[in-house]
Structure formats: structure tokens, C-alpha cells
mmCIF file with all atom_site columns, C-alpha atoms in Angstrom:
data_model
loop_
_atom_site.group_PDB
_atom_site.id
_atom_site.type_symbol
_atom_site.label_atom_id
_atom_site.label_alt_id
_atom_site.label_comp_id
_atom_site.label_asym_id
_atom_site.label_entity_id
_atom_site.label_seq_id
_atom_site.pdbx_PDB_ins_code
_atom_site.Cartn_x
_atom_site.Cartn_y
_atom_site.Cartn_z
_atom_site.occupancy
_atom_site.B_iso_or_equiv
_atom_site.pdbx_formal_charge
_atom_site.auth_seq_id
_atom_site.auth_comp_id
_atom_site.auth_asym_id
_atom_site.auth_atom_id
_atom_site.pdbx_PDB_model_num
ATOM 1   C CA . MET A 1 1   ? 8.783   13.258  28.393  1.00 49.00 ? 1   MET A CA 1
ATOM 2   C CA . ASP A 1 2   ? 4.967   11.486  28.637  1.00 62.00 ? 2   ASP A CA 1
ATOM 3   C CA . HIS A 1 3   ? 5.189   7.753   29.563  1.00 77.00 ? 3   HIS A CA 1
ATOM 4   C CA . PRO A 1 4   ? 2.168   6.963   27.523  1.00 72.00 ? 4   PRO A CA 1
ATOM 5   C CA . TYR A 1 5   ? 4.045   8.651   24.373  1.00 77.00 ? 5   TYR A CA 1
ATOM 6   C CA . LEU A 1 6   ? 6.749   6.987   24.893  1.00 83.00 ? 6   LEU A CA 1
ATOM 7   C CA . ILE A 1 7   ? 5.134   3.366   24.930  1.00 79.00 ? 7   ILE A CA 1
ATOM 8   C CA . ARG A 1 8   ? 3.551   3.775   22.031  1.00 74.00 ? 8   ARG A CA 1
ATOM 9   C CA . PHE A 1 9   ? 6.337   5.035   20.023  1.00 81.00 ? 9   PHE A CA 1
ATOM 10  C CA . LEU A 1 10  ? 8.665   2.087   20.846  1.00 85.00 ? 10  LEU A CA 1
ATOM 11  C CA . ILE A 1 11  ? 5.934   -0.060  20.326  1.00 79.00 ? 11  ILE A CA 1
ATOM 12  C CA . GLY A 1 12  ? 4.985   1.318   17.099  1.00 78.00 ? 12  GLY A CA 1
ATOM 13  C CA . GLY A 1 13  ? 8.392   1.393   15.638  1.00 85.00 ? 13  GLY A CA 1
ATOM 14  C CA . ALA A 1 14  ? 8.903   -2.445  16.567  1.00 86.00 ? 14  ALA A CA 1
ATOM 15  C CA . ILE A 1 15  ? 5.951   -3.381  14.885  1.00 81.00 ? 15  ILE A CA 1
ATOM 16  C CA . ILE A 1 16  ? 7.148   -1.184  11.811  1.00 83.00 ? 16  ILE A CA 1
ATOM 17  C CA . ALA A 1 17  ? 10.751  -2.541  11.676  1.00 90.00 ? 17  ALA A CA 1
ATOM 18  C CA . GLY A 1 18  ? 9.261   -6.304  13.012  1.00 88.00 ? 18  GLY A CA 1
ATOM 19  C CA . THR A 1 19  ? 7.054   -6.498  9.068   1.00 86.00 ? 19  THR A CA 1
ATOM 20  C CA . THR A 1 20  ? 9.717   -4.575  7.164   1.00 90.00 ? 20  THR A CA 1
ATOM 21  C CA . TRP A 1 21  ? 12.085  -7.983  8.199   1.00 93.00 ? 21  TRP A CA 1
ATOM 22  C CA . VAL A 1 22  ? 9.245   -9.877  7.508   1.00 90.00 ? 22  VAL A CA 1
ATOM 23  C CA . ALA A 1 23  ? 8.610   -8.382  3.804   1.00 91.00 ? 23  ALA A CA 1
ATOM 24  C CA . GLU A 1 24  ? 12.363  -8.407  3.171   1.00 94.00 ? 24  GLU A CA 1
ATOM 25  C CA . TYR A 1 25  ? 13.150  -12.056 4.723   1.00 94.00 ? 25  TYR A CA 1
ATOM 26  C CA . PHE A 1 26  ? 10.167  -14.000 4.028   1.00 91.00 ? 26  PHE A CA 1
ATOM 27  C CA . ASP A 1 27  ? 6.962   -12.515 2.117   1.00 90.00 ? 27  ASP A CA 1
ATOM 28  C CA . PRO A 1 28  ? 5.960   -8.712  0.948   1.00 91.00 ? 28  PRO A CA 1
ATOM 29  C CA . LYS A 1 29  ? 2.168   -9.714  0.796   1.00 91.00 ? 29  LYS A CA 1
ATOM 30  C CA . LEU A 1 30  ? 2.564   -11.357 4.444   1.00 88.00 ? 30  LEU A CA 1
ATOM 31  C CA . GLY A 1 31  ? 4.613   -8.243  5.557   1.00 84.00 ? 31  GLY A CA 1
ATOM 32  C CA . GLY A 1 32  ? 1.642   -6.481  4.675   1.00 84.00 ? 32  GLY A CA 1
ATOM 33  C CA . ILE A 1 33  ? -0.760  -8.594  6.248   1.00 84.00 ? 33  ILE A CA 1
ATOM 34  C CA . ILE A 1 34  ? 0.841   -8.428  9.144   1.00 80.00 ? 34  ILE A CA 1
ATOM 35  C CA . ALA A 1 35  ? 1.147   -3.710  9.109   1.00 80.00 ? 35  ALA A CA 1
ATOM 36  C CA . ASN A 1 36  ? -2.501  -4.401  9.445   1.00 80.00 ? 36  ASN A CA 1
ATOM 37  C CA . ILE A 1 37  ? -1.894  -5.318  13.097  1.00 77.00 ? 37  ILE A CA 1
ATOM 38  C CA . PRO A 1 38  ? -4.409  -2.727  14.799  1.00 81.00 ? 38  PRO A CA 1
ATOM 39  C CA . SER A 1 39  ? -1.727  -2.069  18.188  1.00 74.00 ? 39  SER A CA 1
ATOM 40  C CA . ALA A 1 40  ? -1.731  1.443   17.420  1.00 76.00 ? 40  ALA A CA 1
ATOM 41  C CA . THR A 1 41  ? -6.268  1.598   17.434  1.00 85.00 ? 41  THR A CA 1
ATOM 42  C CA . ILE A 1 42  ? -5.049  -0.667  20.649  1.00 85.00 ? 42  ILE A CA 1
ATOM 43  C CA . ILE A 1 43  ? -3.315  2.019   22.186  1.00 82.00 ? 43  ILE A CA 1
ATOM 44  C CA . SER A 1 44  ? -4.853  4.623   21.003  1.00 85.00 ? 44  SER A CA 1
ATOM 45  C CA . LEU A 1 45  ? -7.941  3.611   22.143  1.00 90.00 ? 45  LEU A CA 1
ATOM 46  C CA . LEU A 1 46  ? -6.584  3.114   25.708  1.00 88.00 ? 46  LEU A CA 1
ATOM 47  C CA . MET A 1 47  ? -5.419  6.205   25.980  1.00 87.00 ? 47  MET A CA 1
ATOM 48  C CA . ILE A 1 48  ? -8.308  7.648   24.757  1.00 92.00 ? 48  ILE A CA 1
ATOM 49  C CA . ASN A 1 49  ? -10.698 5.642   27.069  1.00 94.00 ? 49  ASN A CA 1
ATOM 50  C CA . SER A 1 50  ? -8.840  6.836   29.920  1.00 91.00 ? 50  SER A CA 1
ATOM 51  C CA . VAL A 1 51  ? -9.038  10.270  29.833  1.00 92.00 ? 51  VAL A CA 1
ATOM 52  C CA . LEU A 1 52  ? -12.849 10.468  27.331  1.00 96.00 ? 52  LEU A CA 1
ATOM 53  C CA . GLY A 1 53  ? -14.324 7.082   28.549  1.00 97.00 ? 53  GLY A CA 1
ATOM 54  C CA . GLU A 1 54  ? -15.963 4.427   26.719  1.00 97.00 ? 54  GLU A CA 1
ATOM 55  C CA . LYS A 1 55  ? -17.932 7.199   24.793  1.00 97.00 ? 55  LYS A CA 1
ATOM 56  C CA . GLY A 1 56  ? -15.099 8.830   22.900  1.00 96.00 ? 56  GLY A CA 1
ATOM 57  C CA . ALA A 1 57  ? -13.289 5.802   22.712  1.00 96.00 ? 57  ALA A CA 1
ATOM 58  C CA . VAL A 1 58  ? -16.691 4.426   20.759  1.00 96.00 ? 58  VAL A CA 1
ATOM 59  C CA . LEU A 1 59  ? -16.229 7.643   18.424  1.00 94.00 ? 59  LEU A CA 1
ATOM 60  C CA . PHE A 1 60  ? -12.832 6.870   18.202  1.00 94.00 ? 60  PHE A CA 1
ATOM 61  C CA . ALA A 1 61  ? -13.414 3.969   16.735  1.00 93.00 ? 61  ALA A CA 1
ATOM 62  C CA . LYS A 1 62  ? -16.056 4.369   14.521  1.00 93.00 ? 62  LYS A CA 1
ATOM 63  C CA . GLY A 1 63  ? -13.796 7.789   12.961  1.00 91.00 ? 63  GLY A CA 1
ATOM 64  C CA . VAL A 1 64  ? -11.409 4.548   12.481  1.00 90.00 ? 64  VAL A CA 1
ATOM 65  C CA . VAL A 1 65  ? -13.966 3.042   10.723  1.00 91.00 ? 65  VAL A CA 1
ATOM 66  C CA . VAL A 1 66  ? -14.621 6.017   8.095   1.00 91.00 ? 66  VAL A CA 1
ATOM 67  C CA . GLY A 1 67  ? -10.802 6.701   7.959   1.00 90.00 ? 67  GLY A CA 1
ATOM 68  C CA . ASN A 1 68  ? -10.826 3.569   6.085   1.00 91.00 ? 68  ASN A CA 1
ATOM 69  C CA . ILE A 1 69  ? -11.973 5.012   3.353   1.00 93.00 ? 69  ILE A CA 1
ATOM 70  C CA . PRO A 1 70  ? -9.437  8.028   2.281   1.00 95.00 ? 70  PRO A CA 1
ATOM 71  C CA . TRP A 1 71  ? -6.653  5.030   2.732   1.00 94.00 ? 71  TRP A CA 1
ATOM 72  C CA . TYR A 1 72  ? -8.601  3.082   0.492   1.00 96.00 ? 72  TYR A CA 1
ATOM 73  C CA . GLY A 1 73  ? -8.112  5.734   -2.190  1.00 97.00 ? 73  GLY A CA 1
ATOM 74  C CA . TYR A 1 74  ? -4.067  6.231   -1.296  1.00 97.00 ? 74  TYR A CA 1
ATOM 75  C CA . ILE A 1 75  ? -3.575  2.569   -1.411  1.00 96.00 ? 75  ILE A CA 1
ATOM 76  C CA . PHE A 1 76  ? -5.343  1.832   -4.655  1.00 98.00 ? 76  PHE A CA 1
ATOM 77  C CA . ALA A 1 77  ? -3.424  5.323   -6.025  1.00 98.00 ? 77  ALA A CA 1
ATOM 78  C CA . VAL A 1 78  ? -0.213  3.239   -4.995  1.00 98.00 ? 78  VAL A CA 1
ATOM 79  C CA . ILE A 1 79  ? -0.932  -0.018  -6.368  1.00 98.00 ? 79  ILE A CA 1
ATOM 80  C CA . LEU A 1 80  ? -2.157  0.710   -9.673  1.00 98.00 ? 80  LEU A CA 1
ATOM 81  C CA . LEU A 1 81  ? 0.323   3.685   -10.523 1.00 98.00 ? 81  LEU A CA 1
ATOM 82  C CA . THR A 1 82  ? 4.029   3.193   -9.022  1.00 98.00 ? 82  THR A CA 1
ATOM 83  C CA . GLN A 1 83  ? 4.716   0.171   -11.770 1.00 98.00 ? 83  GLN A CA 1
ATOM 84  C CA . ARG A 1 84  ? 3.658   3.005   -14.216 1.00 98.00 ? 84  ARG A CA 1
ATOM 85  C CA . ILE A 1 85  ? 5.315   5.573   -12.399 1.00 98.00 ? 85  ILE A CA 1
ATOM 86  C CA . GLY A 1 86  ? 6.769   4.806   -9.466  1.00 98.00 ? 86  GLY A CA 1
ATOM 87  C CA . LEU A 1 87  ? 7.333   4.331   -5.898  1.00 98.00 ? 87  LEU A CA 1
ATOM 88  C CA . VAL A 1 88  ? 7.512   7.889   -4.875  1.00 98.00 ? 88  VAL A CA 1
ATOM 89  C CA . LYS A 1 89  ? 5.541   9.711   -7.613  1.00 98.00 ? 89  LYS A CA 1
ATOM 90  C CA . SER A 1 90  ? 2.532   7.228   -6.785  1.00 98.00 ? 90  SER A CA 1
ATOM 91  C CA . LEU A 1 91  ? 2.853   7.838   -3.035  1.00 97.00 ? 91  LEU A CA 1
ATOM 92  C CA . ALA A 1 92  ? 2.307   11.322  -3.241  1.00 98.00 ? 92  ALA A CA 1
ATOM 93  C CA . ILE A 1 93  ? -0.514  11.345  -5.593  1.00 98.00 ? 93  ILE A CA 1
ATOM 94  C CA . GLY A 1 94  ? -1.819  8.729   -2.748  1.00 98.00 ? 94  GLY A CA 1
ATOM 95  C CA . MET A 1 95  ? -1.751  11.980  -0.146  1.00 98.00 ? 95  MET A CA 1
ATOM 96  C CA . VAL A 1 96  ? -3.927  14.359  -2.313  1.00 98.00 ? 96  VAL A CA 1
ATOM 97  C CA . ILE A 1 97  ? -5.793  11.395  -2.787  1.00 98.00 ? 97  ILE A CA 1
ATOM 98  C CA . TRP A 1 98  ? -5.912  10.624  0.809   1.00 96.00 ? 98  TRP A CA 1
ATOM 99  C CA . LEU A 1 99  ? -6.178  14.581  1.695   1.00 97.00 ? 99  LEU A CA 1
ATOM 100 C CA . VAL A 1 100 ? -9.251  15.458  -0.484  1.00 97.00 ? 100 VAL A CA 1
ATOM 101 C CA . LEU A 1 101 ? -11.418 12.260  0.019   1.00 96.00 ? 101 LEU A CA 1
ATOM 102 C CA . VAL A 1 102 ? -10.879 12.943  4.519   1.00 94.00 ? 102 VAL A CA 1
ATOM 103 C CA . PRO A 1 103 ? -12.720 16.321  4.894   1.00 94.00 ? 103 PRO A CA 1
ATOM 104 C CA . VAL A 1 104 ? -15.280 14.643  2.490   1.00 92.00 ? 104 VAL A CA 1
ATOM 105 C CA . THR A 1 105 ? -14.914 11.672  5.101   1.00 92.00 ? 105 THR A CA 1
ATOM 106 C CA . TRP A 1 106 ? -14.767 13.210  7.643   1.00 89.00 ? 106 TRP A CA 1
ATOM 107 C CA . ARG A 1 107 ? -18.360 15.034  6.788   1.00 90.00 ? 107 ARG A CA 1
ATOM 108 C CA . LEU A 1 108 ? -19.709 11.629  6.106   1.00 85.00 ? 108 LEU A CA 1
ATOM 109 C CA . SER A 1 109 ? -18.781 10.759  9.842   1.00 84.00 ? 109 SER A CA 1
ATOM 110 C CA . ARG A 1 110 ? -22.123 12.257  11.159  1.00 82.00 ? 110 ARG A CA 1
ATOM 111 C CA . PHE A 1 111 ? -24.215 10.056  9.595   1.00 81.00 ? 111 PHE A CA 1
ATOM 112 C CA . VAL A 1 112 ? -21.570 6.948   11.509  1.00 77.00 ? 112 VAL A CA 1
#
């Protein structure tokens, strides 16, 4: 197994466990805020930079910015629908919205 991917996996798992713990024992909203720690992005940027250089890292970062558009469609569906139809159904609808918006935003990414 390639060590950089193992390290990334372990860090990601630790962050998920930590944010879940904060949400359960302190405040779910704080857990959500902490869940946005850019650890995966930092590790991904470091790995991409080592393979593709700074130009590749900048293009990846721009993709992250554009990638937030489908994510907002997904998360707003979860926020607006969960209390009406339940979490699992709202997650499914959110994922459909995300899947529909990804190709659109990928085409728009050439302008960023």
C-alpha cells in the first residue's frame, strides 16, 4: 500500500471521528463547522503539487472552488427536506442534485 494514501485515509478518519464526537457531545452545529476543516484539501494539494507541480495544485484549488456549487445544491436539499421526508431521502435527493450539477459546473470551470 502506498504510504501517502494510508496517511490521508488515517487523517480523514480521525477528523470524521472527531467532528462526530464534537457534534454528539457538545453542539451539532459546531461539529458541522469543524467538519469543514480543509484537511483533505491540504493533503490533496500537497500530493498533487509533488506530482504535477504548483500549476496542477492551482488548477486543483480552482476545481475545489467550482466544486462548491454542486455541494451547495446538495446541502441545501438536506437542510430543506430532512424534516419533511427524512434524512435518508433528503440525502438521496441531494446526491441527485449534486450529480446533475457536477457536469454543469465542470463545463463552467474553464472560465475560472
